[in-house]
Amino acid sequence: MVIDEFTREARIAYFSMEIGIKPEMHTYSGGLGILAGDTLKSAADLRIPMIGVTLIHKMGYFKQELDFFGRQIEHPDPWEIEKYLTKLDVVVTVTIENKPVYVTAWLYVIESGTGGKVPVLFLDTDIPENEPEHRTLTHYLYGGDLEYRLKQEIVLGIGGIRILNELGFEIKKYHMNEGHSSFLTLELLQRFKRPIEEVWSDELVWDTEKVKDLCVFTTHTPVAAGHDRFPYEVVQRIMGEIVPLWLLKKLAGDGMLNMTLLGFNLSEFINGVSKKHEEVSEKMFPGYEIHAITNGVHSYTWVSEPFKRLYNKYLPGWANEPEIFVRAWRIPEEELWDAHMQAKKHLIDYVNRLTGANLNYDTFTIGFARRATPYKRADLLISDPHRLAMIAEGRIQIIYAGKAHPRDEGGKKLIQRIFEVKERIKDKVKIVYLPNYDMEMAMKLVAGVDIWLNNPQKPYEASGTSGMKAAHNGVPNLSVLDGWWIEGWIEGYTGWAIGSLEESSDPKRDAEDLYYKLSNEILPLFYENRHIWIKIMKNAIALNAYYFNTHRMVRFYVTEAYIR
Ligand SMILES: *Cc1c(COP(=O)(O)O)cnc(C)c1O
């Protein structure tokens, strides 16, 4: 079978509810999934024996349409599975509501220019053996209700392990990328269960230490409400008693089954995704030792064509050794600016074609694109439209994009508010909101704008990664001091901060600081001191892209978590 070339050596299994590899495969919703894809791409480049496990999400996340008022309309977003994946001849079963659910898998192989390869398994329940209600379990990413989510997590965690086993994989470590896959620990507990006659206590039947030795857990959520939790009666009805309830409660919390706690209690290594997030997580989960491995992005994926040419010329070898970005100052100024203008024109042409907004090549362009949800505060920049218009004087244009989760009413309202203000001040500031943000659009945006704006409410941004993509294209960040930016920020050198390190978020004060820096520091520099501006662009590459990439991150996972 095609999979055989991958079963010869022991691998690290990387489980994630979403893995985003390319725009044509609708298997991701945003940051978490793209991080997973970038991680596996770096593993392939570095020839680290990993294997990805996720669900196939046949109908995608959703396709976003925005009407004239910015109201979000959601459509299913199917994709051409056969074009990209190979169906494997494998079936395992999991038990859901006392019925067998058959799970099969498709294979995608990430192939690196270095010759390294990493297989990714996409689990699928849409096969004739299953009852209709089970066939749709792997259709919608983050769709459906709590029970649908629970069933998906059973397929991912338990089905995933059984598929790996059935295919003959030897697994050295199980890495849970967020709590959606924590049920895999229960399957491992079952597997290592000792016969009752060998032990003297009920508790010793379950070899939690052995499971812990095998597991690594990465948390991404700095808010308690963001962690998946299920009522035990629902769990028992749907899953049955895979391990006894007393044990499950001991591992996953008393009140509700908390997927993060379950993962924490059965992992030898736990980490947050930035230094700050480590601190926040330790406060949220006292008593656990939590490490920090700051996120990155896959450099080769997130560098635009003009910058690839530039780097190939002046920084050969950069793609598999992003540390070489440290020499970015060797790039001649004119050529750097020329590459940026190529990327910018590409973006502006695309936006104008799509929206008829008539943006200009030479106007300072602000980019803001990410999931539309209240804590990300997409409306901070337009919170005082009059002030913004005064500062702009025709010198600012803004490009927005981002989907709101179908049940996130607050996120949907944000989009509508931007549409409202966009109409109101359209003669003074050109603002566009692009529908259906995805990887392809992200690539154009992070490379083609002049500055990348991020102003979440602290401390809710665990890391953030889109700013790292911008830095890879010489685009400086203007951001609140949260997540990765605390580590990447050198004021006036790599970009700018909004607000201070110490103070908590205050929308009024943050908006004030944002407007102040734009009008007094950033706009004058961009328009009147291009020389310094380009130096800042070089710093974004040399001091940010140099570090905030998945090559560095994956190496940390190997030495800190995988081979301890
Ligand atoms: C990178 C990326 C994200 C994540 O951006 P954050 O800044 O981490 O919120 C989300 N969606 C898409 C399409 C991306 O490319």
Coordinates of C-alpha atoms and ligand atoms in Angstrom, one line a residue:
M1 CA 0.0 0.0 0.0
V2 CA 1.1 3.6 -0.6
I3 CA 1.4 4.1 3.2
D4 CA 4.0 1.4 3.6
E5 CA 7.0 3.7 2.9
F6 CA 6.0 5.6 6.0
T7 CA 5.5 2.7 8.4
R8 CA 9.1 1.6 8.4
E9 CA 10.3 4.1 11.0
A10 CA 8.7 5.1 14.3
R11 CA 6.9 8.5 14.1
I12 CA 5.5 11.3 16.2
A13 CA 1.8 11.5 15.6
Y14 CA 0.5 15.0 15.5
F15 CA -3.3 15.2 16.2
S16 CA -5.3 18.3 15.3
M17 CA -8.9 19.0 14.6
E18 CA -7.9 21.1 11.7
I19 CA -4.8 21.0 9.5
G20 CA -4.5 23.6 6.8
I21 CA -2.1 22.7 4.0
K22 CA -3.3 24.6 1.0
P23 CA -6.2 26.9 0.1
E24 CA -7.8 24.3 -2.2
M25 CA -8.2 21.9 0.7
H26 CA -10.9 23.3 3.0
T27 CA -9.7 21.5 6.1
Y28 CA -9.0 24.5 8.3
S29 CA -10.8 27.5 9.8
G30 CA -7.9 29.7 10.8
G31 CA -4.8 30.0 13.0
L32 CA -4.9 26.7 14.7
G33 CA -5.2 24.7 11.5
I34 CA -2.6 26.7 9.6
L35 CA -0.2 26.4 12.4
A36 CA -0.7 22.6 12.2
G37 CA 0.0 22.6 8.5
D38 CA 3.0 24.8 8.8
T39 CA 4.3 22.6 11.6
L40 CA 4.1 19.5 9.4
K41 CA 5.6 21.3 6.4
S42 CA 8.7 22.2 8.5
A43 CA 8.9 18.7 9.8
A44 CA 9.0 17.5 6.2
D45 CA 11.7 20.0 5.3
L46 CA 13.7 18.9 8.4
R47 CA 13.1 15.2 7.8
I48 CA 11.5 14.7 11.2
P49 CA 9.5 11.5 11.2
M50 CA 6.0 12.9 11.9
I51 CA 2.5 12.0 10.8
G52 CA -0.5 14.3 10.9
V53 CA -4.0 13.0 11.9
T54 CA -7.1 15.1 11.4
L55 CA -10.7 14.9 10.0
I56 CA -11.5 15.4 6.3
H57 CA -14.1 18.1 6.7
K58 CA -15.7 17.3 3.4
M59 CA -17.9 20.4 3.5
G60 CA -15.2 22.6 4.8
Y61 CA -15.7 25.3 7.5
F62 CA -18.0 27.6 5.5
K63 CA -17.9 29.9 2.6
Q64 CA -18.6 33.5 3.7
E65 CA -20.8 35.8 1.7
L66 CA -21.3 39.4 2.9
D67 CA -24.3 41.4 1.8
F68 CA -24.5 45.2 1.3
F69 CA -24.9 45.7 5.0
G70 CA -22.1 43.3 6.0
R71 CA -24.4 40.6 7.1
Q72 CA -22.7 37.2 6.9
I73 CA -24.3 34.5 4.9
E74 CA -22.8 31.0 5.3
H75 CA -22.6 28.4 2.6
P76 CA -21.2 24.8 2.7
D77 CA -17.7 24.8 1.3
P78 CA -17.0 21.4 -0.3
W79 CA -13.6 20.6 -2.0
E80 CA -12.2 18.2 -4.5
I81 CA -10.9 15.5 -2.2
E82 CA -10.0 13.0 -4.9
K83 CA -7.9 15.6 -6.6
Y84 CA -5.5 15.9 -3.6
L85 CA -5.8 12.8 -1.5
T86 CA -5.5 9.1 -1.9
K87 CA -8.1 6.8 -0.3
L88 CA -6.5 4.2 1.9
D89 CA -7.8 0.7 2.1
V90 CA -8.4 0.7 5.9
V91 CA -11.5 0.7 8.1
V92 CA -11.7 0.8 11.9
T93 CA -14.7 1.2 14.2
V94 CA -15.4 3.4 17.1
T95 CA -18.5 3.1 19.3
I96 CA -21.0 6.0 19.4
E97 CA -24.3 5.6 21.2
N98 CA -23.7 1.8 21.4
K99 CA -23.4 1.6 17.6
P100 CA -20.3 0.9 15.6
V101 CA -19.2 3.8 13.5
Y102 CA -16.8 2.9 10.7
V103 CA -13.9 5.2 10.1
T104 CA -11.6 5.2 7.0
A105 CA -8.7 7.5 6.1
W106 CA -7.3 9.4 3.1
L107 CA -3.7 10.2 2.7
Y108 CA -2.0 13.4 1.8
V109 CA 1.8 13.5 1.6
I110 CA 3.6 16.8 2.3
E111 CA 6.7 16.6 0.1
S112 CA 9.6 19.0 0.8
G113 CA 12.1 20.3 -1.7
T114 CA 14.7 18.7 0.7
G115 CA 13.3 15.3 -0.2
G116 CA 11.6 14.9 3.3
K117 CA 8.0 13.7 3.4
V118 CA 5.3 13.8 6.0
P119 CA 2.1 11.8 5.6
V120 CA -1.2 13.3 6.8
L121 CA -4.2 11.1 7.5
F122 CA -7.7 12.6 7.0
L123 CA -10.3 10.5 8.8
D124 CA -13.6 10.0 7.0
T125 CA -16.9 8.5 8.2
D126 CA -18.8 9.1 5.0
I127 CA -18.9 5.5 3.8
P128 CA -21.8 3.2 2.9
E129 CA -21.2 1.0 6.0
N130 CA -22.4 3.8 8.2
E131 CA -25.9 5.0 9.1
P132 CA -26.8 8.4 7.5
E133 CA -26.4 10.3 10.7
H134 CA -22.8 9.0 11.1
R135 CA -21.8 9.7 7.6
T136 CA -22.0 13.4 8.2
L137 CA -19.7 13.3 11.3
T138 CA -16.7 14.3 9.3
H139 CA -18.5 16.9 7.1
Y140 CA -18.4 20.2 9.0
L141 CA -15.4 21.7 10.8
Y142 CA -16.7 23.3 14.0
G143 CA -20.3 22.7 12.8
G144 CA -23.3 21.3 14.6
D145 CA -24.0 21.2 18.3
L146 CA -22.2 19.9 21.4
E147 CA -23.1 16.3 20.7
Y148 CA -21.8 16.6 17.1
R149 CA -18.6 18.0 18.4
L150 CA -18.2 15.2 21.0
K151 CA -18.8 12.6 18.3
Q152 CA -16.2 14.3 16.0
E153 CA -13.7 14.2 18.9
I154 CA -14.3 10.5 19.4
V155 CA -13.6 9.9 15.7
L156 CA -10.5 12.1 15.9
G157 CA -9.0 10.8 19.1
I158 CA -10.0 7.2 19.3
G159 CA -10.6 6.6 15.6
G160 CA -7.2 8.3 14.9
I161 CA -5.3 6.0 17.2
R162 CA -7.0 2.9 15.9
I163 CA -6.3 3.8 12.2
L164 CA -2.6 4.4 13.0
N165 CA -2.5 1.0 14.7
E166 CA -4.4 -0.7 11.8
L167 CA -2.0 0.8 9.3
G168 CA 1.0 -0.6 11.2
F169 CA 2.5 2.6 12.6
E170 CA 4.8 2.6 15.5
I171 CA 4.3 5.8 17.4
K172 CA 6.9 7.4 19.6
K173 CA 4.9 10.3 20.8
Y174 CA 1.3 11.6 20.5
H175 CA 1.2 15.3 20.2
M176 CA -2.3 16.8 20.9
N177 CA -2.6 20.2 19.2
E178 CA -5.3 21.6 21.5
G179 CA -7.9 19.5 23.4
H180 CA -10.0 18.3 20.6
S181 CA -8.0 15.1 20.3
S182 CA -7.6 14.4 24.1
F183 CA -9.7 11.2 23.9
L184 CA -6.7 9.5 22.4
T185 CA -5.4 9.3 25.9
L186 CA -8.3 7.1 26.9
E187 CA -7.6 4.7 24.1
L188 CA -4.0 4.5 25.2
L189 CA -5.1 3.9 28.8
Q190 CA -7.2 1.0 27.5
R191 CA -4.3 -0.3 25.5
F192 CA -1.9 -0.3 28.5
K193 CA -4.5 -1.6 31.0
R194 CA -2.9 -4.3 33.1
P195 CA -4.8 -7.5 33.9
I196 CA -6.5 -7.3 37.3
E197 CA -4.6 -10.3 38.8
E198 CA -1.2 -8.5 38.3
V199 CA -2.1 -5.6 40.6
W200 CA -3.5 -5.1 44.0
S201 CA -5.5 -2.0 43.6
D202 CA -8.2 -0.9 41.2
E203 CA -6.3 2.2 40.5
L204 CA -3.1 0.4 39.4
V205 CA -4.9 -1.4 36.6
W206 CA -4.7 1.9 34.7
D207 CA -1.2 2.8 33.8
T208 CA -1.4 6.6 33.6
E209 CA 2.3 7.0 33.8
K210 CA 2.9 4.9 30.7
V211 CA 0.4 7.1 28.8
K212 CA 2.0 10.2 30.1
D213 CA 5.3 9.1 28.8
L214 CA 3.9 9.1 25.3
C215 CA 1.9 12.3 25.3
V216 CA 2.6 16.0 24.6
F217 CA -0.1 18.6 24.8
T218 CA -0.2 22.1 23.4
T219 CA -2.8 24.5 24.7
H220 CA -3.9 27.5 22.6
T221 CA -6.7 29.0 24.6
P222 CA -6.1 31.7 27.2
V223 CA -9.8 31.9 28.2
A224 CA -11.5 29.3 30.4
A225 CA -14.7 29.3 28.3
G226 CA -12.7 28.5 25.2
H227 CA -11.9 24.9 26.4
D228 CA -14.1 22.1 25.2
R229 CA -16.2 20.8 28.0
F230 CA -18.9 18.1 28.0
P231 CA -21.4 17.0 30.6
Y232 CA -20.6 13.6 31.9
E233 CA -24.1 12.2 31.3
V234 CA -23.8 13.2 27.6
V235 CA -20.3 11.6 27.5
Q236 CA -21.6 8.4 29.1
R237 CA -24.6 8.1 26.8
I238 CA -22.5 8.8 23.6
M239 CA -19.2 7.1 24.5
G240 CA -20.2 4.5 27.0
E241 CA -17.7 3.7 29.7
I242 CA -14.4 3.6 28.0
V243 CA -12.7 4.0 31.3
P244 CA -14.6 4.0 34.7
L245 CA -16.3 7.2 35.6
W246 CA -14.3 7.7 38.8
L247 CA -11.1 7.6 36.8
L248 CA -12.4 9.9 34.1
K249 CA -13.5 12.4 36.7
K250 CA -10.1 12.2 38.3
L251 CA -8.4 13.0 35.0
A252 CA -10.9 15.4 33.4
G253 CA -12.5 17.3 36.2
D254 CA -15.4 16.8 38.5
G255 CA -18.2 18.9 37.1
M256 CA -17.8 18.5 33.4
L257 CA -15.4 16.6 31.2
N258 CA -12.7 19.2 30.4
M259 CA -10.7 18.1 27.3
T260 CA -7.8 20.3 28.3
L261 CA -7.5 18.9 31.8
L262 CA -7.7 15.4 30.3
G263 CA -4.9 16.2 28.0
F264 CA -2.9 17.9 30.8
N265 CA -3.2 15.1 33.2
L266 CA -2.0 12.5 30.7
S267 CA 0.8 14.4 29.1
E268 CA 4.4 14.6 30.3
F269 CA 5.0 17.8 28.5
I270 CA 2.5 20.7 28.3
N271 CA 3.1 24.0 26.6
G272 CA 1.6 27.3 25.7
V273 CA 2.3 29.1 22.4
S274 CA 4.1 32.2 23.7
K275 CA 5.9 33.2 26.8
K276 CA 3.0 35.3 27.9
H277 CA 0.6 32.5 27.2
E278 CA 2.6 30.2 29.4
E279 CA 2.1 32.6 32.3
V280 CA -1.6 33.0 31.6
S281 CA -2.1 29.3 31.3
E282 CA -0.2 28.6 34.6
K283 CA -2.6 31.0 36.4
M284 CA -5.6 29.4 34.7
F285 CA -4.4 25.8 35.6
P286 CA -2.5 26.1 38.9
G287 CA -0.3 23.2 39.8
Y288 CA 0.7 22.2 36.3
E289 CA 4.1 22.8 34.9
I290 CA 3.5 24.6 31.6
H291 CA 6.3 25.4 29.2
A292 CA 6.4 27.9 26.4
I293 CA 7.2 27.2 22.8
T294 CA 6.3 30.3 20.8
N295 CA 4.5 29.7 17.5
G296 CA 6.0 30.3 14.1
V297 CA 5.0 30.2 10.4
H298 CA 6.4 28.1 7.6
S299 CA 8.7 30.5 5.9
Y300 CA 8.6 29.1 2.3
T301 CA 4.7 29.0 2.4
W302 CA 4.4 32.6 3.6
V303 CA 6.9 34.5 1.5
S304 CA 5.4 36.1 -1.6
E305 CA 6.9 35.5 -5.1
P306 CA 8.7 38.8 -5.3
F307 CA 10.3 38.2 -1.9
K308 CA 11.2 34.7 -2.8
R309 CA 13.2 36.0 -5.8
L310 CA 14.8 38.7 -3.6
Y311 CA 15.8 36.2 -0.9
N312 CA 17.1 33.7 -3.4
K313 CA 19.4 36.4 -4.7
Y314 CA 20.7 37.8 -1.4
L315 CA 20.0 35.1 1.2
P316 CA 20.4 31.8 -0.5
G317 CA 19.4 28.8 1.6
W318 CA 16.8 30.9 3.6
A319 CA 13.9 28.5 3.0
N320 CA 15.4 25.6 4.9
E321 CA 17.4 27.8 7.3
P322 CA 15.4 30.9 8.2
E323 CA 18.1 32.0 10.5
I324 CA 19.7 33.4 7.4
F325 CA 17.2 36.2 7.6
V326 CA 19.5 37.7 10.1
R327 CA 21.5 39.0 7.1
A328 CA 18.5 40.9 5.7
W329 CA 20.4 44.2 6.0
R330 CA 22.5 43.1 3.0
I331 CA 19.5 43.5 0.7
P332 CA 19.8 46.8 -1.3
E333 CA 17.1 49.2 -0.3
E334 CA 15.7 49.9 -3.8
E335 CA 15.4 46.2 -4.5
L336 CA 13.5 45.6 -1.2
W337 CA 11.2 48.4 -1.9
D338 CA 10.7 47.2 -5.5
A339 CA 9.7 43.7 -4.3
H340 CA 7.3 45.2 -1.8
M341 CA 5.7 47.4 -4.5
Q342 CA 5.3 44.3 -6.7
A343 CA 3.5 42.5 -3.8
K344 CA 1.4 45.6 -3.1
K345 CA 0.3 46.1 -6.7
H346 CA -0.6 42.5 -6.9
L347 CA -2.8 43.0 -3.8
I348 CA -4.3 46.3 -4.8
D349 CA -5.2 45.0 -8.3
Y350 CA -6.9 42.0 -6.8
V351 CA -8.8 44.1 -4.3
N352 CA -9.9 46.6 -7.0
R353 CA -11.0 43.8 -9.3
L354 CA -13.0 42.2 -6.5
T355 CA -14.6 45.3 -5.0
G356 CA -14.2 48.2 -7.5
A357 CA -12.9 50.2 -4.5
N358 CA -10.3 52.0 -6.5
L359 CA -7.4 51.8 -4.0
N360 CA -4.1 53.3 -4.9
Y361 CA -0.6 51.9 -5.2
D362 CA 1.0 54.7 -3.3
T363 CA -1.3 55.2 -0.4
F364 CA -0.3 53.9 3.0
T365 CA -2.3 50.6 3.4
I366 CA -3.3 49.1 6.7
G367 CA -4.1 45.4 6.8
F368 CA -6.3 43.8 9.4
A369 CA -7.5 40.2 8.8
R370 CA -8.3 37.5 11.2
R371 CA -11.3 35.7 12.7
A372 CA -14.1 38.3 13.4
T373 CA -14.7 37.8 17.1
P374 CA -15.2 40.5 19.8
Y375 CA -11.8 40.1 21.6
K376 CA -9.9 40.8 18.4
R377 CA -11.6 44.2 18.3
A378 CA -11.6 44.7 14.5
D379 CA -13.4 48.0 15.0
L380 CA -10.8 49.7 17.2
L381 CA -9.3 51.5 14.3
I382 CA -12.7 52.8 13.2
S383 CA -14.0 53.4 16.7
D384 CA -13.7 57.2 16.2
P385 CA -14.5 57.6 12.5
H386 CA -14.2 61.4 12.6
R387 CA -10.7 61.2 14.2
L388 CA -9.6 58.6 11.7
A389 CA -10.7 60.7 8.8
M390 CA -8.9 63.7 10.2
I391 CA -5.6 61.8 10.6
A392 CA -5.9 60.2 7.2
E393 CA -6.4 63.2 5.0
G394 CA -6.5 60.9 2.0
R395 CA -3.3 59.2 3.2
I396 CA -4.7 56.0 4.5
Q397 CA -6.6 53.0 3.0
I398 CA -7.6 50.0 5.0
I399 CA -8.2 46.4 4.0
Y400 CA -10.2 44.1 6.3
A401 CA -11.1 40.5 6.0
G402 CA -12.3 37.7 8.4
K403 CA -15.1 35.3 9.0
A404 CA -17.2 35.1 12.2
H405 CA -18.0 31.7 13.5
P406 CA -21.7 31.0 12.5
R407 CA -22.8 31.1 16.2
D408 CA -20.7 34.2 17.1
E409 CA -23.2 37.0 17.1
G410 CA -20.7 39.5 18.5
G411 CA -18.3 38.7 15.7
K412 CA -21.0 39.2 13.1
K413 CA -22.0 42.5 14.5
L414 CA -18.4 43.7 14.3
I415 CA -18.4 43.1 10.5
Q416 CA -21.6 45.0 10.2
R417 CA -20.2 47.9 12.1
I418 CA -17.2 48.1 9.8
F419 CA -19.5 48.1 6.8
E420 CA -21.5 51.0 8.4
V421 CA -18.5 53.2 9.1
K422 CA -16.9 52.3 5.7
E423 CA -19.9 53.7 3.9
R424 CA -20.1 56.7 6.3
I425 CA -16.5 57.9 5.7
K426 CA -15.9 56.6 2.2
D427 CA -15.1 60.0 0.8
K428 CA -12.3 60.5 3.4
V429 CA -10.8 57.0 3.9
K430 CA -11.1 54.1 1.6
I431 CA -12.0 51.0 3.5
V432 CA -12.7 47.5 2.0
Y433 CA -13.9 44.4 3.7
L434 CA -13.0 41.3 1.6
P435 CA -15.3 38.3 1.9
N436 CA -14.2 34.7 2.6
Y437 CA -10.8 35.2 4.1
D438 CA -8.6 32.1 3.4
M439 CA -5.0 31.2 3.1
E440 CA -4.7 32.5 -0.5
M441 CA -6.1 35.9 0.5
A442 CA -4.0 35.9 3.6
M443 CA -0.9 35.5 1.4
K444 CA -1.8 38.5 -0.7
L445 CA -2.7 40.6 2.3
V446 CA 0.3 40.0 4.5
A447 CA 2.7 40.7 1.7
G448 CA 0.9 43.6 0.0
V449 CA -0.1 46.0 2.8
D450 CA 2.3 48.5 4.4
I451 CA 1.6 47.7 8.0
W452 CA -0.1 44.8 9.7
L453 CA -2.4 45.8 12.5
N454 CA -3.4 43.6 15.4
N455 CA -5.2 45.0 18.5
P456 CA -6.8 42.2 20.5
Q457 CA -8.0 42.6 24.1
K458 CA -5.2 41.3 26.4
P459 CA -4.5 38.6 27.3
Y460 CA -6.7 36.7 24.8
E461 CA -4.2 36.4 22.0
A462 CA -2.3 33.3 22.9
S463 CA 0.2 33.9 20.1
G464 CA -1.2 35.1 16.8
T465 CA 0.7 34.2 13.7
S466 CA -0.5 36.4 10.8
G467 CA 1.9 39.2 12.0
M468 CA 4.8 36.7 11.6
K469 CA 3.6 36.1 8.0
A470 CA 3.7 39.9 7.4
A471 CA 7.3 40.1 8.9
H472 CA 8.4 37.4 6.4
N473 CA 7.5 39.9 3.7
G474 CA 9.1 42.9 5.2
V475 CA 5.8 44.3 6.5
P476 CA 6.2 45.8 10.0
N477 CA 3.6 45.1 12.8
L478 CA 1.6 47.6 14.7
S479 CA 0.2 45.6 17.6
V480 CA -1.0 45.4 21.1
L481 CA 1.6 43.8 23.4
D482 CA 0.1 40.4 23.7
G483 CA 1.1 36.9 22.4
W484 CA 4.1 36.7 20.1
W485 CA 4.5 40.5 19.7
I486 CA 5.8 40.9 23.3
E487 CA 8.8 38.8 22.1
G488 CA 9.2 40.3 18.6
W489 CA 8.6 44.0 19.4
I490 CA 11.4 46.6 19.5
E491 CA 9.7 49.9 19.5
G492 CA 10.4 51.9 16.3
Y493 CA 12.8 49.1 15.0
T494 CA 10.7 46.1 14.2
G495 CA 7.4 48.0 14.4
W496 CA 5.2 49.6 17.0
A497 CA 3.2 48.8 20.1
I498 CA -0.3 49.9 20.9
G499 CA -0.6 50.5 24.6
S500 CA 2.0 49.4 27.2
L501 CA 3.2 46.1 28.4
E502 CA 1.8 46.4 31.9
E503 CA -1.6 48.1 31.6
S504 CA -4.6 46.0 30.8
S505 CA -6.7 46.7 27.7
D506 CA -8.9 49.7 27.6
P507 CA -10.6 50.5 24.3
K508 CA -10.5 54.3 24.7
R509 CA -6.9 54.4 25.7
D510 CA -5.8 51.8 23.1
A511 CA -7.6 53.7 20.3
E512 CA -6.0 57.0 21.5
D513 CA -2.6 55.4 21.3
L514 CA -3.3 53.8 17.9
Y515 CA -4.4 57.2 16.5
Y516 CA -1.5 59.0 18.1
K517 CA 1.2 56.6 16.7
L518 CA -0.4 56.6 13.3
S519 CA -0.5 60.3 12.9
N520 CA 2.7 61.3 14.7
E521 CA 5.1 58.5 14.0
I522 CA 4.0 56.0 11.4
L523 CA 2.5 58.2 8.6
P524 CA 5.3 60.8 8.7
L525 CA 7.9 58.1 8.5
F526 CA 6.2 56.3 5.7
Y527 CA 5.7 59.4 3.6
E528 CA 8.6 61.6 4.5
N529 CA 11.4 59.2 5.5
R530 CA 11.3 56.2 3.2
H531 CA 14.9 55.4 4.0
I532 CA 14.2 54.8 7.7
W533 CA 10.9 53.0 6.7
I534 CA 12.9 50.5 4.7
K535 CA 15.3 49.9 7.5
I536 CA 12.3 49.0 9.7
M537 CA 11.2 46.6 6.9
K538 CA 14.6 45.0 7.0
N539 CA 14.4 44.6 10.8
A540 CA 11.0 42.9 10.5
I541 CA 12.8 40.3 8.4
A542 CA 16.1 40.1 10.3
L543 CA 14.7 40.2 13.8
N544 CA 11.1 38.8 13.4
A545 CA 11.0 36.4 10.5
Y546 CA 14.4 35.1 11.6
Y547 CA 12.9 33.7 14.8
F548 CA 9.1 33.4 14.4
N549 CA 9.1 30.5 11.9
T550 CA 8.1 26.9 12.3
H551 CA 11.6 25.6 11.6
R552 CA 12.8 27.1 14.9
M553 CA 9.5 26.0 16.6
V554 CA 9.7 22.4 15.4
R555 CA 13.3 22.1 16.6
F556 CA 12.1 23.2 20.0
Y557 CA 9.4 20.6 20.1
V558 CA 11.9 18.0 19.2
T559 CA 14.5 18.9 21.8
E560 CA 12.1 20.0 24.6
A561 CA 9.1 17.7 24.1
Y562 CA 9.7 14.7 21.8
I563 CA 13.0 13.4 22.8
R564 CA 13.1 13.9 26.6
Ligands
LIG1 C1 -2.6 33.0 9.5 C2 -4.1 32.9 9.3 C3 -4.9 33.0 10.4 C4 -4.4 33.3 11.8 O1 -4.2 34.6 12.1 P1 -4.0 35.2 13.5 O2 -3.3 36.4 13.4 O3 -3.2 34.2 14.3 O4 -5.4 35.4 14.1 C5 -6.3 32.9 10.2 N1 -6.8 32.7 9.0 C6 -6.0 32.6 7.9 C7 -6.6 32.4 6.6 C8 -4.6 32.7 8.0 O5 -3.9 32.6 7.0

